[in-house]
């Protein structure tokens, strides 16, 4: 891809962080090296005790040179769930004029180099959502994932798809590109989910609002630094949310 792709298109990558001090510098560098002229990186830090927020501020100062605001940091005072961190960052990105918003984890599990391909897919097909999918042809998981995690992930997707009656194969995916219009039609302020189930609720409501989704294959990597934020509470929420969404539909 060259920087002629979507020339001038305002794309904001929203990246929530909590104790990602070891990962953030390389992730910020990788994102801001992408050949997209209109790219902006927004970090949403939930008062990380390891100093991630301070590092994010230092990185923003480093990259915001020559009058270009390429990176910004939203500091939140409490850790109340990945979904709410994303919603806050995405809402701010829309207020600042983003035409497309990318969701990306800070742990290196999502392939940064896929972002231009996702944008190209959205522009070429006029869709509201492009999903970096582990479960379409060509998609894959890191071999370091244990068998139990693979089974859990596949089951969670099949379960949510079945309950909600959707054809999206990786409805739990956290690597997504959204059009501004799709996010406005969803109305981020109305979302109920606080944790990982936010991914399911957001996609379901986008499709219900009339937006098409395209899945492109990615390789999902295991994090090399830090620890996973998945807890029993978030897993339980992920089981309940699809049922709640389906009941609301009916």
Tab-separated table of C-alpha atoms in Angstrom:
chain	number	residue	atom	x	y	z
A	1	UNK	CA	0.000	0.000	0.000
A	2	UNK	CA	1.100	3.548	-0.611
A	3	UNK	CA	0.098	6.725	1.048
A	4	UNK	CA	-2.244	7.400	-1.896
A	5	UNK	CA	-4.729	4.991	-0.316
A	6	UNK	CA	-7.652	7.050	0.933
A	7	UNK	CA	-5.517	10.169	0.568
A	8	UNK	CA	-6.580	12.645	3.230
A	9	UNK	CA	-9.031	10.195	4.844
A	10	UNK	CA	-9.120	10.856	8.582
A	11	UNK	CA	-8.487	7.532	10.350
A	12	UNK	CA	-8.137	7.302	14.123
A	13	UNK	CA	-6.717	4.178	15.758
A	14	UNK	CA	-8.190	3.895	19.255
A	15	UNK	CA	-5.959	1.841	21.563
A	16	UNK	CA	-7.012	1.295	25.193
A	17	UNK	CA	-4.197	0.627	27.664
A	18	UNK	CA	-3.854	-0.702	31.168
A	19	UNK	CA	-0.345	-1.664	32.310
A	20	UNK	CA	1.067	-1.774	28.777
A	21	UNK	CA	4.267	0.187	29.452
A	22	UNK	CA	6.403	-2.551	27.889
A	23	UNK	CA	4.355	-2.708	24.700
A	24	UNK	CA	3.208	0.837	23.999
A	25	UNK	CA	6.397	2.404	22.552
A	26	UNK	CA	6.798	-0.208	19.809
A	27	UNK	CA	3.072	-0.266	19.090
A	28	UNK	CA	2.915	3.528	18.747
A	29	UNK	CA	5.906	3.493	16.417
A	30	UNK	CA	4.420	0.724	14.272
A	31	UNK	CA	1.046	2.463	13.943
A	32	UNK	CA	2.474	5.883	13.173
A	33	UNK	CA	4.773	4.438	10.509
A	34	UNK	CA	1.808	3.212	8.473
A	35	UNK	CA	1.587	4.828	5.010
A	36	UNK	CA	-1.670	6.653	5.702
A	37	UNK	CA	-1.526	10.440	5.613
A	38	UNK	CA	-4.645	11.012	7.705
A	39	UNK	CA	-3.780	8.590	10.509
A	40	UNK	CA	-4.063	9.542	14.180
A	41	UNK	CA	-3.358	7.352	17.224
A	42	UNK	CA	-5.501	7.878	20.320
A	43	UNK	CA	-4.438	6.118	23.528
A	44	UNK	CA	-7.112	5.607	26.193
A	45	UNK	CA	-5.365	4.908	29.472
A	46	UNK	CA	-7.230	3.847	32.606
A	47	UNK	CA	-4.753	5.244	35.144
A	48	UNK	CA	-2.275	2.401	34.670
A	49	UNK	CA	-0.178	1.944	37.829
A	50	UNK	CA	2.857	0.946	35.731
A	51	UNK	CA	3.163	4.437	34.198
A	52	UNK	CA	1.663	3.669	30.787
A	53	UNK	CA	-0.193	6.993	30.812
A	54	UNK	CA	3.008	8.947	31.393
A	55	UNK	CA	4.773	7.045	28.621
A	56	UNK	CA	1.839	7.768	26.297
A	57	UNK	CA	2.135	11.502	27.012
A	58	UNK	CA	5.877	11.395	26.285
A	59	UNK	CA	5.275	9.546	23.018
A	60	UNK	CA	2.627	12.066	21.978
A	61	UNK	CA	5.077	14.890	22.595
A	62	UNK	CA	7.662	13.026	20.515
A	63	UNK	CA	5.401	12.392	17.532
A	64	UNK	CA	3.461	15.675	17.515
A	65	UNK	CA	6.043	17.724	15.668
A	66	UNK	CA	6.045	20.289	12.864
A	67	UNK	CA	2.479	21.307	13.639
A	68	UNK	CA	1.054	17.826	13.138
A	69	UNK	CA	-1.070	16.277	15.890
A	70	UNK	CA	-0.487	12.597	15.153
A	71	UNK	CA	-1.100	11.165	18.629
A	72	UNK	CA	-3.248	12.038	21.626
A	73	UNK	CA	-3.972	10.572	25.044
A	74	UNK	CA	-7.262	10.300	26.888
A	75	UNK	CA	-6.659	9.751	30.607
A	76	UNK	CA	-9.504	8.110	32.498
A	77	UNK	CA	-9.624	8.064	36.271
A	78	UNK	CA	-10.996	4.553	36.717
A	79	UNK	CA	-10.747	1.120	35.165
A	80	UNK	CA	-14.360	0.199	34.390
A	81	UNK	CA	-14.033	-2.146	31.451
A	82	UNK	CA	-12.507	-2.412	27.989
A	83	UNK	CA	-15.812	-1.647	26.323
A	84	UNK	CA	-16.258	1.652	28.118
A	85	UNK	CA	-12.653	2.638	27.389
A	86	UNK	CA	-13.239	1.970	23.695
A	87	UNK	CA	-16.554	3.831	23.697
A	88	UNK	CA	-14.918	6.891	25.287
A	89	UNK	CA	-12.067	6.914	22.785
A	90	UNK	CA	-14.276	6.273	19.776
A	91	UNK	CA	-16.738	8.987	20.775
A	92	UNK	CA	-13.918	11.493	21.117
A	93	UNK	CA	-12.490	10.421	17.749
A	94	UNK	CA	-15.858	11.108	16.115
A	95	UNK	CA	-16.073	14.521	17.801
A	96	UNK	CA	-12.633	15.317	16.369
A	97	UNK	CA	-13.702	14.490	12.816
A	98	UNK	CA	-12.548	10.905	12.242
A	99	UNK	CA	-14.064	9.350	9.106
A	100	UNK	CA	-12.980	5.854	10.143
A	101	UNK	CA	-12.096	4.462	13.551
A	102	UNK	CA	-9.926	1.401	14.137
A	103	UNK	CA	-10.060	-0.696	17.299
A	104	UNK	CA	-6.682	-2.195	18.162
A	105	UNK	CA	-5.189	-3.820	21.250
A	106	UNK	CA	-1.924	-2.491	22.673
A	107	UNK	CA	-0.404	-5.926	23.292
A	108	UNK	CA	0.760	-6.632	19.741
A	109	UNK	CA	-1.795	-9.350	19.032
A	110	UNK	CA	-3.319	-7.433	16.107
A	111	UNK	CA	-1.220	-7.037	12.918
A	112	UNK	CA	-0.656	-3.309	12.472
A	113	UNK	CA	0.201	-3.807	8.798
A	114	UNK	CA	-3.383	-4.938	8.126
A	115	UNK	CA	-4.855	-1.466	8.800
A	116	UNK	CA	-4.308	-0.129	5.244
A	117	UNK	CA	-5.895	-3.295	3.849
A	118	UNK	CA	-8.898	-2.821	6.137
A	119	UNK	CA	-9.278	0.804	5.054
A	120	UNK	CA	-8.954	-0.165	1.399
A	121	UNK	CA	-11.642	-2.806	1.847
A	122	UNK	CA	-14.001	-0.310	3.485
A	123	UNK	CA	-13.462	2.301	0.775
A	124	UNK	CA	-13.783	-0.187	-2.079
A	125	UNK	CA	-16.937	-1.830	-0.763
A	126	UNK	CA	-18.643	1.075	0.971
A	127	UNK	CA	-19.220	-0.937	4.147
A	128	UNK	CA	-19.585	0.288	7.705
A	129	UNK	CA	-17.448	-2.413	9.285
A	130	UNK	CA	-14.317	-4.367	8.351
A	131	UNK	CA	-13.313	-7.132	10.762
A	132	UNK	CA	-9.810	-8.512	11.142
A	133	UNK	CA	-10.964	-12.112	11.383
A	134	UNK	CA	-9.283	-15.189	12.812
A	135	UNK	CA	-11.979	-17.516	11.549
A	136	UNK	CA	-12.363	-16.883	7.832
A	137	UNK	CA	-10.232	-18.653	5.219
A	138	UNK	CA	-6.644	-17.490	5.620
A	139	UNK	CA	-7.091	-16.376	9.225
A	140	UNK	CA	-5.116	-18.037	12.013
A	141	UNK	CA	-4.137	-18.070	15.683
A	142	UNK	CA	-0.658	-18.066	17.177
A	143	UNK	CA	0.581	-21.599	17.831
A	144	UNK	CA	1.363	-20.579	21.415
A	145	UNK	CA	-2.332	-20.439	22.183
A	146	UNK	CA	-3.224	-23.465	24.297
A	147	UNK	CA	-5.858	-25.905	23.090
A	148	UNK	CA	-8.260	-24.781	25.819
A	149	UNK	CA	-8.022	-21.126	24.731
A	150	UNK	CA	-8.613	-22.054	21.096
A	151	UNK	CA	-11.647	-24.119	22.035
A	152	UNK	CA	-12.983	-21.360	24.295
A	153	UNK	CA	-12.581	-18.736	21.577
A	154	UNK	CA	-14.212	-20.884	18.914
A	155	UNK	CA	-17.049	-21.828	21.245
A	156	UNK	CA	-17.648	-18.192	22.216
A	157	UNK	CA	-17.954	-17.223	18.557
A	158	UNK	CA	-20.221	-20.119	17.661
A	159	UNK	CA	-22.370	-19.475	20.737
A	160	UNK	CA	-22.803	-15.755	20.008
A	161	UNK	CA	-23.463	-16.376	16.300
A	162	UNK	CA	-26.104	-18.970	17.097
A	163	UNK	CA	-27.891	-16.921	19.740
A	164	UNK	CA	-27.889	-13.747	17.630
A	165	UNK	CA	-28.469	-15.396	14.253
A	166	UNK	CA	-25.557	-13.617	12.556
A	167	UNK	CA	-23.257	-14.777	9.772
A	168	UNK	CA	-20.217	-12.932	11.135
A	169	UNK	CA	-17.684	-15.676	11.795
A	170	UNK	CA	-15.487	-13.733	14.237
A	171	UNK	CA	-18.083	-11.696	16.090
A	172	UNK	CA	-15.847	-11.526	19.191
A	173	UNK	CA	-12.938	-10.012	17.217
A	174	UNK	CA	-11.292	-6.959	18.770
A	175	UNK	CA	-9.541	-5.718	15.613
A	176	UNK	CA	-12.130	-3.734	13.636
A	177	UNK	CA	-12.433	-0.715	11.369
A	178	UNK	CA	-15.643	1.296	11.557
A	179	UNK	CA	-17.049	4.086	9.432
A	180	UNK	CA	-18.056	7.167	11.369
A	181	UNK	CA	-21.628	6.759	10.144
A	182	UNK	CA	-21.863	3.200	11.474
A	183	UNK	CA	-20.726	4.327	14.921
A	184	UNK	CA	-23.150	7.232	14.941
A	185	UNK	CA	-26.022	4.951	13.970
A	186	UNK	CA	-25.141	2.567	16.807
A	187	UNK	CA	-25.011	5.437	19.340
A	188	UNK	CA	-22.077	4.460	21.535
A	189	UNK	CA	-23.688	6.058	24.588
A	190	UNK	CA	-26.423	3.394	24.572
A	191	UNK	CA	-24.132	0.352	24.760
A	192	UNK	CA	-24.573	-1.847	27.828
A	193	UNK	CA	-21.446	-4.006	27.777
A	194	UNK	CA	-18.430	-3.024	29.847
A	195	UNK	CA	-16.021	-5.854	29.021
A	196	UNK	CA	-15.037	-7.945	26.004
A	197	UNK	CA	-18.682	-8.580	25.105
A	198	UNK	CA	-18.652	-4.969	23.886
A	199	UNK	CA	-17.210	-6.420	20.668
A	200	UNK	CA	-20.281	-8.598	20.145
A	201	UNK	CA	-22.809	-5.900	21.045
A	202	UNK	CA	-21.202	-3.317	18.769
A	203	UNK	CA	-21.182	-5.602	15.706
A	204	UNK	CA	-24.690	-6.877	16.330
A	205	UNK	CA	-26.136	-3.381	16.608
A	206	UNK	CA	-24.266	-2.197	13.517
A	207	UNK	CA	-25.760	-4.985	11.420
A	208	UNK	CA	-29.193	-4.363	12.930
A	209	UNK	CA	-28.814	-0.696	11.925
A	210	UNK	CA	-28.333	-1.772	8.301
A	211	UNK	CA	-24.544	-1.734	7.941
A	212	UNK	CA	-22.712	-4.462	6.072
A	213	UNK	CA	-19.649	-6.196	7.518
A	214	UNK	CA	-16.709	-7.642	5.617
A	215	UNK	CA	-14.222	-10.009	7.260
A	216	UNK	CA	-10.610	-10.146	6.104
A	217	UNK	CA	-8.170	-12.786	7.364
A	218	UNK	CA	-5.503	-11.929	9.925
A	219	UNK	CA	-3.041	-13.842	12.048
A	220	UNK	CA	-3.693	-13.255	15.743
A	221	UNK	CA	-0.445	-13.240	17.727
A	222	UNK	CA	0.131	-14.071	21.373
A	223	UNK	CA	1.285	-11.142	23.498
A	224	UNK	CA	5.000	-11.191	24.362
A	225	UNK	CA	4.869	-8.727	27.265
A	226	UNK	CA	2.404	-8.244	30.115
A	227	UNK	CA	-0.587	-10.354	31.071
A	228	UNK	CA	-4.057	-10.884	29.636
A	229	UNK	CA	-6.894	-8.788	31.103
A	230	UNK	CA	-9.494	-11.552	30.592
A	231	UNK	CA	-11.202	-12.442	33.881
A	232	UNK	CA	-13.986	-14.792	34.976
A	233	UNK	CA	-16.300	-11.788	35.264
A	234	UNK	CA	-15.732	-10.784	31.636
A	235	UNK	CA	-16.240	-14.375	30.491
A	236	UNK	CA	-19.563	-14.549	32.331
A	237	UNK	CA	-20.634	-11.222	30.839
A	238	UNK	CA	-19.777	-12.576	27.388
A	239	UNK	CA	-22.151	-15.489	27.978
A	240	UNK	CA	-25.039	-13.301	29.142
A	241	UNK	CA	-24.848	-10.414	26.651
A	242	UNK	CA	-25.912	-12.328	23.494
A	243	UNK	CA	-29.008	-13.619	25.280
A	244	UNK	CA	-29.849	-10.134	26.537
A	245	UNK	CA	-29.435	-8.663	23.046
A	246	UNK	CA	-31.639	-11.344	21.519
A	247	UNK	CA	-34.339	-10.787	24.142
A	248	UNK	CA	-34.325	-7.054	23.404
A	249	UNK	CA	-34.775	-7.839	19.721
A	250	UNK	CA	-37.838	-9.888	20.476
